[in-house]
Steps between C-alpha positions, in 0.01 A plus 500: 500500500655830391567770753314816406665797673800665333661697779637841433732657247722563287618239259292612206469218252438641157267299280310584187137391454422675171646779296282741693567389854806458720455323832714540806466212747588608852752273668662453840545798727846547643702787636359849551221640288593848388248778544295623204608824335356827623238521225333178621297512822641324805272234646507320831568127492180298510447211742582152372177317423504121517275223375240343724502130580249418225717640220674286242826588329462340157495688172123452479456687829651820365290813449629714213433874526603749231540873562676787327805656664552873467673758720193725499279223637757317711339607825170354386668179389664457841164553668331244276769236552491543878121472511507180294762335717344613827162344423623183326483163671790388279704816431813305405306346212442837336727574203507858375571579136591868461496668160708812444565722202872545559776357715495686834727321749392739776153347491642150541707611795198667656284189465768271639578723797130537582403136436821295547317168462272589210480254213495710184622546146530814291438521125569778257201610296615625160299813424569450130224238510242777520678772309243678284209321667436725801232763461472809718262435789317697764796497742872509418587217741280268294713568191823361646631192315528299823125538546461275196739229620210293636396430140829316443514285815471179298803602292709613796443237768681164489324214322455309826273775641154381397294742707576847633324754718563851370471782754543876472738676738239728659316243709510304823374149562322438830417132451689182416601537136472124444121540500522708183784295352302175519188631324356253250537665159243258352684493169532877470832671434453764767320555831425833667219682679248596234258792482213487253335836569778730383467756219696347215316653206799579279662162557168316455449668163852405396453139594140403433577129513548488877246293693448779756662841563680419824801669652791368700799684644829365365684586822390169652493200266558127523631393160536154352832570330490180296154574357604861436792380291299235318218743423729772368345757733801732489451544128125550543555781749764656275255500210260722696787730593570538128134581434514761777794672329297526182173608659464605862251274679622521860713710740600280792845361419548122496158413645267542196680260263475234772127563522455494125654154488374343823213698654204272567714191450693466824453309823340749739627493859359667809520879503675483837820428307518844341358790699629731228465870431634610839734741321201690366450589135778536245483880488480630856541195722237606750432293810261209474336281759513124522232302326277293731584134555799288606849605387803286416693748285510882504603666175589869455439508127448855375715811526530523879766278658494444878872560561483838325185609683639388835827685444313815403303474827180499299404132514165352426344281768571185299871586481533414868428138400814507284724668758559204740691317225725796415867411551631832377785608726369843596139391537338560839291188447626165618391145438312353791660167581 
């Protein structure tokens, strides 16, 4: 039975998965971890989270989570990782797959010094894959190439990763992530909370063949990577991006082409797994209240990010739910053990 945890840093084993992705497997930690450079935030070291007695250590027990890695959102990423580990029954079984747009060793150092026992790999996303395909959207952050990396997960991840849970960096998980990971896809390529009462008029007109005009947020998705590859879904999403360049049919970054391909044809999971919109709208980012019902995942999609609002001393009430997971060095908030 293989041992899951890969402790520490810093023998970086360079491997190539495809022409568009470079993976760095994190090896054994030894010696002293140097501090990140001054332009990267300093984070406190997180507690070491260990598996419970019921956890296995085989390859089939692993939970694969993909996230983007960017200096501007690093504080959110750290928060998300900590929340996942803290609430997991089997935290040592979680494998993180980070996607970045360029080689930034400071980010690796920061992750390893904050989470010395984290099992993770880092892959380079080649922005040339989407050159000429990105259309201007309602908010500049949505136009960044890394925002589109989720479309190419099946091309970037190793062939032995058959399923992946993609998560945005502006969220916290307050439940055991295995509950979402183990959802029965029932033959579908993707699972996510689904909303069938949204206003999708422009997209519905563009794609009249859909069974029903339903919406899902691409910041929380369970993806059958094998089916995605076999079905050629990357190419299908790219085709709608090409159409968008020729005739504007949407203005929300990487989300609409996903909907045009998959809306109404996914496995719907409980809404508790994406309490999204906590960052307000995409223009002003005004405060919003929680939706009624149980919550397993809080998601600050929208313009307003909790770390920025907290630092400005103008937080929304919901931002105080994010704060306990903040490991930022100068933060006045601390994790309750």
